[in-house]
Coordinates of C-alpha atoms in Angstrom, one line a residue:
Chain A
M1 CA 10.9 -285.7 -58.2
A2 CA 8.1 -288.0 -59.2
A3 CA 5.5 -285.7 -57.5
M4 CA 6.6 -282.8 -59.8
R5 CA 5.8 -284.9 -62.8
K6 CA 2.0 -284.8 -62.2
A7 CA 0.0 -282.3 -64.1
L8 CA 0.4 -278.9 -62.6
P9 CA -2.6 -276.8 -61.6
R10 CA -3.6 -274.2 -64.2
R11 CA -1.6 -271.0 -63.9
L12 CA -2.3 -267.7 -65.3
V13 CA 0.1 -266.6 -67.9
S14 CA 0.7 -263.0 -68.3
T15 CA 2.3 -261.3 -71.3
S16 CA 1.6 -257.8 -70.0
S17 CA 5.3 -256.9 -70.5
M18 CA 4.8 -257.2 -74.2
G19 CA 2.5 -254.2 -74.8
T20 CA -0.3 -253.9 -77.3
L21 CA 0.7 -253.9 -80.9
P22 CA -0.7 -251.4 -83.5
K23 CA -3.5 -252.7 -85.7
R24 CA -2.0 -251.1 -88.8
V25 CA 1.6 -250.4 -89.8
K26 CA 2.7 -248.1 -92.5
I27 CA 5.8 -249.5 -94.3
V28 CA 8.1 -246.9 -95.8
E29 CA 9.9 -248.7 -98.6
V30 CA 13.4 -247.3 -99.0
G31 CA 14.8 -249.9 -101.4
P32 CA 15.0 -247.6 -104.5
R33 CA 16.9 -245.0 -102.5
D34 CA 18.7 -246.3 -99.4
G35 CA 18.9 -249.7 -100.9
L36 CA 20.2 -248.9 -104.4
Q37 CA 22.5 -246.1 -103.2
N38 CA 24.4 -248.6 -101.1
E39 CA 24.7 -251.3 -103.7
K40 CA 28.0 -251.8 -105.6
N41 CA 26.4 -252.2 -109.0
I42 CA 24.6 -249.3 -110.6
V43 CA 21.3 -250.0 -112.3
S44 CA 19.9 -248.1 -115.3
T45 CA 17.1 -245.5 -115.1
P46 CA 14.5 -247.8 -116.7
V47 CA 15.3 -250.6 -114.2
K48 CA 14.9 -248.1 -111.3
I49 CA 11.6 -246.9 -112.7
K50 CA 10.3 -250.4 -113.3
L51 CA 11.3 -251.4 -109.7
I52 CA 9.3 -248.4 -108.3
D53 CA 6.3 -249.2 -110.4
M54 CA 6.4 -252.8 -109.3
L55 CA 6.6 -251.7 -105.6
S56 CA 3.6 -249.4 -106.2
E57 CA 1.6 -252.3 -107.6
A58 CA 2.6 -254.3 -104.5
G59 CA 0.5 -252.0 -102.3
L60 CA 3.2 -250.0 -100.5
S61 CA 1.9 -246.6 -99.6
V62 CA 5.3 -244.8 -99.3
I63 CA 8.2 -245.4 -101.6
E64 CA 11.4 -243.4 -101.2
T65 CA 12.2 -242.8 -104.8
T66 CA 15.6 -241.1 -105.2
S67 CA 18.0 -238.6 -103.8
F68 CA 18.6 -235.1 -105.2
V69 CA 22.2 -235.2 -104.3
S70 CA 25.2 -234.4 -106.5
P71 CA 26.2 -237.4 -108.6
K72 CA 29.8 -236.6 -107.6
W73 CA 29.0 -237.9 -104.2
V74 CA 26.4 -240.6 -105.0
P75 CA 26.7 -241.7 -108.6
Q76 CA 23.9 -244.3 -108.2
M77 CA 21.4 -241.4 -107.7
G78 CA 22.6 -239.4 -110.6
D79 CA 19.4 -239.9 -112.6
H80 CA 17.2 -238.5 -109.9
T81 CA 15.2 -236.2 -112.1
E82 CA 14.6 -238.8 -114.8
V83 CA 13.5 -241.4 -112.2
L84 CA 11.0 -239.1 -110.4
K85 CA 9.5 -237.9 -113.7
G86 CA 9.5 -241.4 -115.2
I87 CA 7.6 -243.4 -112.5
Q88 CA 3.9 -243.9 -112.5
K89 CA 2.5 -241.9 -109.6
F90 CA -0.4 -243.9 -108.2
P91 CA -3.0 -242.0 -106.3
G92 CA -2.7 -242.6 -102.5
I93 CA 1.0 -243.4 -102.7
N94 CA 3.7 -241.0 -101.6
Y95 CA 7.1 -240.8 -103.4
P96 CA 9.4 -238.8 -101.1
V97 CA 12.9 -237.9 -102.2
L98 CA 16.0 -237.0 -100.3
T99 CA 17.1 -233.4 -100.4
P100 CA 20.4 -232.7 -98.6
N101 CA 20.3 -228.9 -99.3
L102 CA 18.2 -226.1 -100.7
K103 CA 19.6 -226.6 -104.2
G104 CA 18.5 -230.3 -104.1
F105 CA 15.2 -229.2 -102.7
E106 CA 14.6 -226.8 -105.6
A107 CA 15.6 -229.4 -108.2
A108 CA 13.2 -231.9 -106.5
V109 CA 10.3 -229.5 -106.6
A110 CA 11.0 -228.6 -110.2
A111 CA 10.9 -232.3 -111.0
G112 CA 7.5 -232.7 -109.3
A113 CA 8.3 -233.9 -105.8
K114 CA 5.5 -233.5 -103.3
E115 CA 7.4 -234.8 -100.3
V116 CA 11.1 -234.4 -99.4
V117 CA 13.3 -236.0 -96.8
I118 CA 16.1 -234.3 -94.8
F119 CA 18.9 -236.1 -93.1
G120 CA 20.3 -235.5 -89.6
A121 CA 22.1 -237.5 -87.0
A122 CA 22.3 -237.8 -83.2
S123 CA 26.1 -237.8 -83.5
E124 CA 28.4 -234.8 -83.9
L125 CA 31.2 -236.8 -85.5
F126 CA 28.8 -238.6 -87.9
T127 CA 27.3 -235.2 -89.0
K128 CA 30.8 -233.8 -89.5
K129 CA 31.9 -236.8 -91.6
N130 CA 28.7 -237.1 -93.5
I131 CA 27.7 -233.5 -94.3
N132 CA 30.7 -231.6 -93.1
C133 CA 29.1 -229.4 -90.4
S134 CA 28.0 -229.6 -86.8
I135 CA 24.5 -230.8 -85.7
E136 CA 23.6 -227.1 -84.9
E137 CA 24.8 -225.9 -88.3
S138 CA 22.8 -228.7 -90.0
F139 CA 19.7 -227.5 -88.3
Q140 CA 20.2 -224.1 -89.9
R141 CA 20.6 -225.7 -93.3
F142 CA 17.4 -227.8 -92.8
D143 CA 15.5 -224.8 -91.5
A144 CA 16.0 -223.2 -94.9
I145 CA 14.6 -226.3 -96.6
L146 CA 11.7 -226.5 -94.2
K147 CA 10.7 -222.9 -94.7
A148 CA 10.8 -223.3 -98.4
A149 CA 8.8 -226.5 -98.1
Q150 CA 6.2 -224.9 -96.0
S151 CA 5.7 -222.1 -98.6
A152 CA 5.4 -224.7 -101.4
N153 CA 3.1 -227.0 -99.4
I154 CA 5.6 -229.8 -99.5
S155 CA 5.7 -232.3 -96.7
V156 CA 9.0 -233.0 -95.0
R157 CA 10.2 -236.2 -93.3
G158 CA 13.3 -236.2 -91.1
Y159 CA 15.8 -238.9 -90.5
V160 CA 17.9 -239.2 -87.4
S161 CA 20.9 -241.4 -88.0
C162 CA 22.9 -243.2 -85.4
A163 CA 19.9 -243.4 -83.1
L164 CA 21.2 -246.6 -81.4
G165 CA 25.0 -246.2 -82.0
C166 CA 27.5 -244.4 -84.2
P167 CA 30.4 -245.8 -86.2
Y168 CA 32.6 -242.9 -85.0
E169 CA 31.4 -242.1 -81.5
G170 CA 30.2 -245.5 -80.4
K171 CA 27.4 -245.2 -77.8
I172 CA 24.8 -242.5 -78.4
S173 CA 22.7 -241.3 -75.5
P174 CA 18.9 -241.5 -75.8
A175 CA 18.7 -237.9 -74.6
K176 CA 20.7 -236.8 -77.6
V177 CA 18.4 -238.6 -80.0
A178 CA 15.4 -237.1 -78.3
E179 CA 16.9 -233.6 -78.6
V180 CA 17.5 -233.9 -82.3
T181 CA 14.2 -235.5 -83.0
K182 CA 12.4 -232.8 -81.0
K183 CA 14.2 -230.1 -83.0
F184 CA 13.1 -231.7 -86.3
Y185 CA 9.5 -232.0 -85.2
S186 CA 9.4 -228.4 -84.0
M187 CA 10.9 -227.2 -87.3
G188 CA 8.1 -228.8 -89.2
C189 CA 8.9 -232.4 -90.0
Y190 CA 5.6 -234.4 -90.0
E191 CA 7.4 -237.7 -89.3
I192 CA 10.9 -238.6 -88.0
S193 CA 12.5 -241.9 -88.8
L194 CA 14.9 -243.0 -86.1
G195 CA 17.7 -245.0 -87.7
D196 CA 20.0 -247.7 -86.4
T197 CA 22.4 -246.8 -89.1
I198 CA 25.0 -249.5 -88.3
G199 CA 22.6 -252.0 -86.9
V200 CA 24.3 -252.3 -83.6
G201 CA 21.2 -251.9 -81.5
T202 CA 19.4 -254.6 -79.6
P203 CA 15.8 -254.5 -78.2
G204 CA 16.7 -253.0 -74.8
I205 CA 18.6 -250.1 -76.4
M206 CA 15.7 -249.6 -78.8
K207 CA 13.3 -249.4 -75.9
D208 CA 15.5 -246.9 -74.0
M209 CA 15.9 -244.7 -77.0
L210 CA 12.2 -244.7 -77.8
S211 CA 11.2 -244.1 -74.2
A212 CA 13.3 -240.9 -74.2
V213 CA 12.1 -239.7 -77.6
M214 CA 8.4 -240.4 -76.9
Q215 CA 8.6 -237.9 -74.0
E216 CA 9.3 -235.2 -76.5
V217 CA 7.6 -236.1 -79.7
P218 CA 4.1 -237.7 -80.3
L219 CA 4.3 -241.5 -81.1
A220 CA 2.3 -241.0 -84.3
A221 CA 5.1 -238.9 -85.7
L222 CA 7.8 -241.6 -85.1
A223 CA 9.2 -244.3 -87.4
V224 CA 12.0 -246.8 -87.0
H225 CA 14.6 -247.6 -89.6
C226 CA 16.5 -250.7 -88.5
H227 CA 19.6 -252.1 -90.2
D228 CA 20.2 -255.8 -90.1
T229 CA 24.0 -255.6 -90.0
Y230 CA 24.1 -257.8 -86.8
G231 CA 20.8 -259.7 -87.5
Q232 CA 18.9 -257.6 -84.9
A233 CA 16.6 -255.6 -87.2
L234 CA 13.4 -257.6 -86.9
A235 CA 13.7 -258.1 -83.1
N236 CA 14.4 -254.3 -82.7
T237 CA 11.4 -253.5 -85.0
L238 CA 9.2 -255.8 -82.9
M239 CA 10.3 -253.9 -79.7
A240 CA 9.4 -250.6 -81.4
L241 CA 6.0 -252.0 -82.3
Q242 CA 5.5 -253.1 -78.7
M243 CA 6.3 -249.5 -77.7
G244 CA 3.5 -248.3 -80.0
V245 CA 5.5 -247.2 -83.1
S246 CA 3.4 -247.9 -86.2
V247 CA 5.7 -246.7 -89.1
V248 CA 8.6 -248.9 -90.2
D249 CA 11.2 -248.4 -92.9
S250 CA 12.5 -251.4 -94.8
S251 CA 14.0 -252.3 -98.1
V252 CA 12.8 -254.8 -100.7
A253 CA 15.2 -257.8 -100.8
G254 CA 17.1 -256.2 -97.9
L255 CA 18.9 -254.1 -100.6
G256 CA 21.8 -252.0 -99.5
G257 CA 25.0 -253.1 -97.8
C258 CA 26.7 -251.2 -95.0
P259 CA 29.4 -248.7 -95.9
Y260 CA 30.9 -249.1 -92.4
A261 CA 31.3 -252.8 -92.3
Q262 CA 32.5 -254.3 -95.6
G263 CA 30.6 -257.5 -96.5
A264 CA 27.9 -256.8 -94.0
S265 CA 24.2 -256.6 -94.8
G266 CA 22.2 -253.5 -94.6
N267 CA 18.5 -252.8 -94.4
L268 CA 15.8 -254.9 -93.0
A269 CA 14.1 -256.8 -95.8
T270 CA 10.6 -255.7 -96.5
E271 CA 9.4 -259.2 -97.3
D272 CA 10.6 -260.5 -93.9
L273 CA 8.9 -257.5 -92.2
V274 CA 5.6 -258.1 -94.0
Y275 CA 5.8 -261.8 -93.1
M276 CA 6.0 -261.0 -89.4
L277 CA 3.3 -258.3 -89.5
E278 CA 0.9 -260.6 -91.4
G279 CA 1.6 -263.3 -88.9
L280 CA 0.8 -260.9 -86.1
G281 CA -2.5 -260.0 -87.9
I282 CA -1.3 -256.4 -88.4
H283 CA -2.6 -254.7 -91.6
T284 CA 0.0 -253.4 -94.0
G285 CA -1.9 -253.2 -97.4
V286 CA 1.1 -255.0 -99.0
N287 CA 0.7 -258.0 -101.4
L288 CA 3.6 -260.2 -100.4
Q289 CA 3.6 -262.1 -103.7
K290 CA 3.9 -258.9 -105.8
L291 CA 6.6 -257.7 -103.4
L292 CA 8.6 -260.9 -103.8
E293 CA 8.3 -260.4 -107.6
A294 CA 9.7 -256.8 -107.3
G295 CA 12.6 -258.2 -105.1
N296 CA 13.3 -260.9 -107.6
F297 CA 13.4 -258.4 -110.4
I298 CA 15.8 -256.0 -108.8
C299 CA 18.1 -258.8 -107.6
Q300 CA 18.4 -260.2 -111.1
A301 CA 19.1 -256.7 -112.4
L302 CA 21.8 -256.2 -109.7
N303 CA 23.1 -259.7 -110.2
R304 CA 23.0 -260.4 -106.5
K305 CA 21.2 -262.8 -104.2
T306 CA 18.3 -261.5 -102.1
S307 CA 18.9 -260.8 -98.5
S308 CA 15.3 -261.6 -97.6
K309 CA 14.9 -265.0 -95.9
V310 CA 11.3 -265.2 -97.0
A311 CA 12.4 -264.8 -100.6
Q312 CA 15.1 -267.4 -100.1
A313 CA 12.5 -269.8 -98.7
T314 CA 10.0 -269.3 -101.4
C315 CA 12.5 -269.3 -104.3
K316 CA 11.9 -272.3 -106.6
L317 CA 15.5 -272.7 -107.6
Chain B
M1 CA 21.1 -243.9 -94.2
G2 CA 22.0 -240.6 -95.8
N3 CA 24.3 -239.9 -98.7
V4 CA 27.6 -241.5 -97.7
P5 CA 30.5 -240.7 -99.9
S6 CA 32.3 -243.9 -100.7
A7 CA 35.5 -242.4 -99.3
V8 CA 34.2 -242.4 -95.8
K9 CA 35.8 -245.3 -94.0
H10 CA 37.6 -243.6 -91.1
C11 CA 35.2 -245.0 -88.6
L12 CA 35.7 -247.1 -85.5
S13 CA 37.4 -250.4 -86.3
Y14 CA 35.4 -253.5 -85.4
Q15 CA 37.8 -254.0 -82.5
Q16 CA 37.0 -250.6 -81.2
L17 CA 33.3 -251.2 -81.5
L18 CA 33.7 -254.5 -79.6
R19 CA 35.4 -252.7 -76.8
E20 CA 32.9 -249.8 -76.8
H21 CA 29.8 -251.9 -77.1
L22 CA 29.8 -254.3 -74.2
W23 CA 27.0 -256.2 -75.8
I24 CA 29.2 -257.4 -78.7
G25 CA 31.8 -259.0 -76.4
D26 CA 31.3 -261.0 -73.3
S27 CA 28.4 -260.3 -71.2
V28 CA 29.8 -260.5 -67.7
A29 CA 27.6 -260.0 -64.7
G30 CA 28.2 -256.6 -63.3
A31 CA 30.1 -255.4 -66.4
L32 CA 27.2 -253.0 -67.2
D33 CA 27.2 -249.8 -65.3
P34 CA 24.3 -249.3 -62.9
A35 CA 22.5 -246.9 -65.2
Q36 CA 22.5 -249.5 -68.0
E37 CA 21.6 -252.4 -65.7
T38 CA 18.4 -250.7 -64.5
S39 CA 17.4 -249.7 -68.0
Q40 CA 17.3 -253.2 -69.5
L41 CA 13.9 -254.7 -70.2
S42 CA 12.1 -255.9 -67.1
G43 CA 10.5 -259.3 -67.0
L44 CA 13.4 -261.0 -68.7
P45 CA 15.3 -263.9 -67.2
E46 CA 18.7 -263.0 -65.8
F47 CA 20.5 -266.0 -67.3
V48 CA 19.8 -267.8 -70.6
K49 CA 21.2 -271.2 -71.2
I50 CA 22.1 -271.7 -74.9
V51 CA 21.9 -275.3 -76.2
E52 CA 24.3 -275.4 -79.2
V53 CA 22.9 -277.8 -81.8
G54 CA 25.4 -277.0 -84.6
P55 CA 27.2 -280.3 -84.5
R56 CA 23.9 -282.2 -84.7
D57 CA 21.0 -280.3 -86.2
G58 CA 23.4 -278.1 -88.1
L59 CA 25.8 -280.5 -89.7
Q60 CA 23.0 -283.1 -90.3
N61 CA 21.3 -280.6 -92.6
E62 CA 24.3 -279.5 -94.5
K63 CA 25.0 -280.9 -98.0
V64 CA 28.6 -281.5 -97.3
I65 CA 29.5 -284.5 -95.2
V66 CA 32.0 -283.5 -92.6
P67 CA 34.9 -285.9 -91.8
T68 CA 35.1 -287.1 -88.2
D69 CA 38.3 -285.4 -87.3
I70 CA 36.8 -282.0 -88.3
K71 CA 33.7 -282.7 -86.3
I72 CA 35.8 -283.5 -83.3
E73 CA 37.9 -280.3 -83.7
F74 CA 34.7 -278.3 -84.1
I75 CA 33.1 -279.7 -81.0
N76 CA 36.4 -279.2 -79.0
R77 CA 36.4 -275.6 -80.1
L78 CA 32.8 -275.1 -79.0
S79 CA 33.6 -276.7 -75.7
Q80 CA 36.0 -273.8 -75.0
T81 CA 33.5 -271.1 -75.6
G82 CA 31.6 -271.4 -72.4
L83 CA 28.6 -273.2 -74.0
S84 CA 27.3 -275.6 -71.3
V85 CA 25.3 -277.8 -73.6
I86 CA 26.5 -279.0 -77.0
E87 CA 24.4 -281.5 -78.9
V88 CA 26.6 -283.9 -80.5
T89 CA 24.4 -286.5 -81.9
S90 CA 20.8 -287.8 -81.8
F91 CA 19.4 -291.2 -81.9
V92 CA 16.2 -292.7 -80.9
S93 CA 16.0 -296.5 -81.0
S94 CA 15.5 -299.3 -78.6
R95 CA 19.1 -300.0 -79.4
W96 CA 20.4 -296.8 -77.7
V97 CA 22.6 -298.7 -75.4
P98 CA 25.7 -298.4 -77.8
Q99 CA 25.4 -294.7 -77.5
V100 CA 25.6 -294.9 -73.7
A101 CA 28.4 -297.4 -73.9
A102 CA 30.2 -294.8 -76.1
G103 CA 29.9 -292.3 -73.3
A104 CA 26.7 -290.4 -74.0
T105 CA 25.8 -288.3 -71.0
E106 CA 22.4 -287.4 -72.2
I107 CA 19.9 -288.6 -74.7
S108 CA 17.2 -286.9 -76.8
V109 CA 13.9 -288.1 -78.1
F110 CA 12.1 -286.5 -81.0
G111 CA 8.4 -286.1 -81.0
A112 CA 6.2 -284.0 -83.1
A113 CA 2.9 -282.1 -82.6
S114 CA 1.8 -283.3 -86.1
E115 CA 0.6 -286.7 -87.0
S116 CA 1.6 -286.4 -90.6
F117 CA 5.1 -285.2 -89.7
S118 CA 5.5 -288.0 -87.2
K119 CA 4.4 -290.6 -89.8
K120 CA 6.7 -289.2 -92.5
N121 CA 9.7 -288.6 -90.2
I122 CA 9.7 -291.7 -87.9
N123 CA 7.1 -293.8 -89.6
C124 CA 4.6 -294.1 -86.7
S125 CA 1.8 -292.1 -85.1
I126 CA 2.3 -289.7 -82.3
E127 CA 0.8 -292.3 -79.9
E128 CA 3.1 -295.0 -81.1
S129 CA 6.1 -292.8 -80.8
M130 CA 5.3 -291.9 -77.2
G131 CA 5.2 -295.6 -76.4
K132 CA 8.7 -296.1 -77.8
F133 CA 10.0 -292.9 -76.1
E134 CA 8.6 -294.0 -72.8
E135 CA 10.7 -297.2 -72.9
V136 CA 13.8 -295.3 -73.8
V137 CA 13.4 -292.5 -71.3
K138 CA 12.5 -294.7 -68.4
S139 CA 15.5 -296.9 -69.0
A140 CA 17.8 -293.9 -69.4
R141 CA 16.5 -292.5 -66.1
H142 CA 17.2 -295.8 -64.3
M143 CA 20.8 -295.3 -65.5
N144 CA 20.8 -291.7 -64.3
I145 CA 21.0 -290.4 -67.8
P146 CA 18.9 -287.4 -68.4
A147 CA 16.6 -287.3 -71.4
R148 CA 15.6 -284.2 -73.4
G149 CA 12.4 -284.2 -75.4
Y150 CA 11.9 -282.3 -78.6
V151 CA 8.5 -281.3 -80.0
S152 CA 8.8 -280.6 -83.7
C153 CA 6.3 -278.5 -85.7
A154 CA 5.4 -276.5 -82.6
L155 CA 4.4 -273.5 -84.7
G156 CA 3.5 -275.2 -88.0
C157 CA 4.0 -278.3 -90.1
P158 CA 5.2 -278.7 -93.7
Y159 CA 2.4 -281.2 -94.3
E160 CA -0.5 -280.1 -92.1
G161 CA 0.0 -276.4 -92.1
S162 CA -1.1 -274.7 -88.8
I163 CA -0.8 -276.7 -85.6
T164 CA -3.0 -276.0 -82.5
P165 CA -1.3 -274.9 -79.3
Q166 CA -3.4 -277.5 -77.6
K167 CA -1.7 -280.3 -79.6
V168 CA 1.7 -279.0 -78.7
T169 CA 0.8 -278.9 -75.1
E170 CA -0.6 -282.4 -75.2
V171 CA 2.6 -283.9 -76.7
S172 CA 4.9 -281.8 -74.5
K173 CA 3.0 -282.9 -71.4
R174 CA 3.4 -286.6 -72.4
L175 CA 7.2 -286.1 -72.8
Y176 CA 7.5 -284.3 -69.6
G177 CA 5.4 -286.8 -67.7
M178 CA 7.5 -289.7 -68.9
G179 CA 10.6 -288.0 -67.4
C180 CA 12.2 -285.7 -69.9
Y181 CA 13.9 -283.0 -67.9
E182 CA 13.5 -280.4 -70.6
I183 CA 11.2 -280.0 -73.6
S184 CA 12.5 -278.1 -76.6
L185 CA 9.6 -276.6 -78.6
G186 CA 10.7 -276.4 -82.2
D187 CA 9.5 -274.2 -85.0
T188 CA 10.8 -276.8 -87.4
I189 CA 10.1 -274.9 -90.7
G190 CA 10.5 -271.4 -89.2
V191 CA 7.0 -270.3 -90.1
G192 CA 6.2 -269.0 -86.7
T193 CA 5.8 -265.3 -85.9
P194 CA 5.7 -263.6 -82.5
G195 CA 1.9 -264.0 -82.2
S196 CA 1.9 -267.7 -82.8
M197 CA 4.9 -268.2 -80.5
K198 CA 3.1 -266.3 -77.7
R199 CA -0.1 -268.3 -78.1
M200 CA 1.7 -271.6 -78.2
L201 CA 3.8 -270.9 -75.1
E202 CA 0.8 -269.5 -73.2
S203 CA -0.8 -272.9 -73.7
V204 CA 2.2 -275.1 -72.9
M205 CA 3.1 -273.1 -69.8
K206 CA -0.3 -273.8 -68.3
E207 CA 0.8 -277.5 -68.0
I208 CA 4.6 -277.4 -67.8
P209 CA 6.8 -275.2 -65.7
P210 CA 8.8 -272.7 -67.8
G211 CA 12.0 -273.9 -66.2
A212 CA 11.5 -277.2 -68.1
L213 CA 11.0 -275.5 -71.5
A214 CA 13.2 -274.4 -74.3
V215 CA 12.6 -272.9 -77.7
H216 CA 14.2 -274.0 -80.9
C217 CA 13.6 -271.5 -83.6
H218 CA 14.5 -271.9 -87.3
D219 CA 15.2 -268.8 -89.3
T220 CA 13.8 -270.0 -92.6
Y221 CA 11.6 -266.8 -92.9
G222 CA 13.9 -264.5 -90.9
Q223 CA 11.6 -264.6 -87.8
A224 CA 13.9 -266.5 -85.3
L225 CA 15.3 -263.7 -83.2
A226 CA 11.9 -261.9 -83.0
N227 CA 10.3 -265.2 -81.9
I228 CA 13.0 -265.8 -79.4
L229 CA 12.6 -262.3 -77.9
T230 CA 8.9 -263.0 -77.6
A231 CA 9.6 -266.4 -75.9
L232 CA 11.8 -264.6 -73.3
Q233 CA 9.1 -262.1 -72.7
V234 CA 6.2 -264.5 -72.0
V235 CA 6.0 -264.6 -68.3
W236 CA 4.5 -267.2 -66.1
F237 CA 2.6 -264.8 -63.9
V238 CA 2.5 -266.6 -60.6
F239 CA 6.3 -267.2 -60.4
Q240 CA 7.4 -264.3 -62.6
M241 CA 9.5 -266.7 -64.6
G242 CA 9.8 -267.3 -68.2
I243 CA 11.6 -269.4 -70.7
N244 CA 15.4 -269.2 -70.3
V245 CA 16.7 -272.0 -72.6
V246 CA 17.3 -271.3 -76.3
D247 CA 18.6 -273.7 -78.9
S248 CA 20.8 -272.3 -81.7
A249 CA 23.5 -273.4 -84.2
V250 CA 26.9 -271.7 -84.6
S251 CA 27.0 -269.9 -88.0
G252 CA 23.4 -270.8 -88.5
L253 CA 24.5 -274.2 -89.8
G254 CA 21.9 -276.3 -91.4
G255 CA 19.5 -275.6 -94.2
C256 CA 15.9 -276.6 -94.3
P257 CA 14.9 -279.9 -95.8
Y258 CA 11.4 -278.6 -96.5
A259 CA 12.3 -275.4 -98.4
K260 CA 15.1 -275.8 -100.8
G261 CA 17.6 -273.0 -100.7
A262 CA 16.2 -271.7 -97.4
S263 CA 18.2 -271.1 -94.3
G264 CA 17.7 -273.2 -91.1
N265 CA 18.8 -272.7 -87.6
V266 CA 19.2 -269.3 -85.9
A267 CA 22.9 -268.4 -85.6
T268 CA 24.3 -268.7 -82.1
E269 CA 26.5 -265.6 -82.7
D270 CA 23.4 -263.5 -83.6
L271 CA 21.5 -264.9 -80.6
I272 CA 24.4 -264.1 -78.2
Y273 CA 24.7 -260.6 -79.6
M274 CA 21.0 -260.0 -78.8
L275 CA 21.2 -261.5 -75.4
N276 CA 24.4 -259.6 -74.5
G277 CA 22.8 -256.4 -75.7
L278 CA 19.8 -257.1 -73.4
G279 CA 22.2 -257.5 -70.5
L280 CA 21.3 -261.2 -70.1
N281 CA 24.1 -263.5 -68.9
T282 CA 24.9 -266.5 -71.1
G283 CA 28.3 -267.5 -69.9
V284 CA 29.4 -267.7 -73.5
N285 CA 32.3 -265.9 -75.2
L286 CA 31.1 -264.5 -78.4
Y287 CA 34.5 -264.1 -79.9
K288 CA 35.3 -267.8 -79.4
V289 CA 32.0 -268.8 -80.9
M290 CA 32.7 -266.7 -83.9
E291 CA 36.1 -268.4 -84.2
A292 CA 34.5 -271.9 -84.1
G293 CA 32.0 -270.7 -86.7
D294 CA 34.8 -269.5 -88.9
F295 CA 36.5 -272.8 -88.6
I296 CA 33.5 -274.9 -89.5
C297 CA 32.5 -272.7 -92.4
K298 CA 36.0 -273.0 -93.9
A299 CA 35.9 -276.7 -93.3
V300 CA 32.6 -277.2 -95.1
N301 CA 33.3 -274.5 -97.6
K302 CA 30.3 -272.4 -97.0
T303 CA 29.5 -268.8 -96.1
T304 CA 28.3 -268.2 -92.6
N305 CA 24.6 -267.5 -92.0
S306 CA 25.5 -265.4 -89.0
K307 CA 25.1 -261.6 -89.7
V308 CA 27.4 -260.8 -86.7
A309 CA 30.1 -263.0 -88.3
Q310 CA 29.5 -261.4 -91.7
A311 CA 29.8 -257.9 -90.2
S312 CA 32.9 -258.8 -88.2
F313 CA 35.2 -260.9 -90.3
N314 CA 35.3 -258.6 -93.3
A315 CA 35.8 -255.4 -91.4

């Protein structure tokens, strides 16, 4: 026992299993859309516009602005046209909007949208419950949007929900995620965001899913959208970065709850993501201080506490 | 997340999700089907020992003082979860004998990799503290009582800012050399990120076998699980072994005395969720930990800091 206590000879330490991290990460800020849409309290149009302007000033290069969906379904997004027209459009910043159907797409273009987002899922049941059709039928709907987008020179981003698990089906096979992602890519989406919609994923599951998807779609076209419902978002995002993904979705202040688990949290907080990336020496272009100010602003407007740990730690209250 | 009508709620109940997703419930060796087992991350330890610090590090940093009978009930509940190590109290003094007389089976000594922190926390320099610890640890070992060493500020100090990995290694080596069976490397103010965790561990693991190391990550900036994942991935090349001991606190008990309003420890529930999902055996029953967490949160009248608990108890 005593012999073991002497200084051990130097050993090589290998971290080869960790992979090389990207030097730059593009953050897609989904707070104004995914975040606000899933908040109980509705905020006014001027508040939404101010939030987006503050996020633009914080250096984010992609800010998901609103959703051109019927207010009957999503009342929080009822002012989509006013918001898109009212925000300052900084050069070099993209302001994509969700368009669930052709009608929404046309309204979005009329309102000045240059980029739209379509929404699919790797689960049949989720697709049925969410947009009332099968995955195959949803492709047909999206194809109409993609063709129209191509004619109008509008970029299209695709979401694949339930990439790591489904609230209705439970486990989702990586092969199914790969299949849906490949279809979106081949239809013309320039980027596909793989979403852990209910936050059930853990790093091993993330790795398996990405391994399958990367065999079908180039890495540069992939993004991850991790929910923090079970506290796994940042660990899962780190795994994705280790696999070479360099686009990450997040929401300022971790806005947005989870409609499938009452009381649960939702999105990964952008502040916490930026904190990690900065610590890793990865370039994001984001000014954390200004981002914190934007988060503080929207939380006051929503009368809620931030879900960002970084914001909580730096709060002077 | 797409456009979800507020009416949509007919999804799997939490209980169903628990049954479906093995990683939410118990992680039992062999419970995963062969396809799943081979697909887990390579290079990770098979078993991870969780050191539950809720009753000590957690409660000590909560505003509310907890009555003794509640503490006892809390610890008893934790004892039934499968957790093999539950930190009940901590004391470093030449007068540690009463603790032993009271039935302590293990003692802890608290060092720091920062001179300023050491001075402010225990009113002496690192060198002086090592002298005191040496006395305590040696005496404990003579009585066959194991001693665990803590190194605070392993990834940063509230007074000095960044801390070099070399300093952490130096202090850890002293504690290990004097007879501590395990050294817990603590990110005391939670400022660490995966890169700084990796650099620190690479340095320490050149001098101390990974089997004698643990990580104690605070979640002040939301980095704890990412840092823990990193710690599990750092591999000691020659023996293909990495860290496999992680400290955590049920419900994420304990704030941060250095950042008012900030959170503290990583929640045991969220840690187990990740480890279960990775297919790593912990021997701990997540449901029972969640119940213990629910108990203590009600007792101290606070909301849990565990996301798993938040997602589960309101479903």
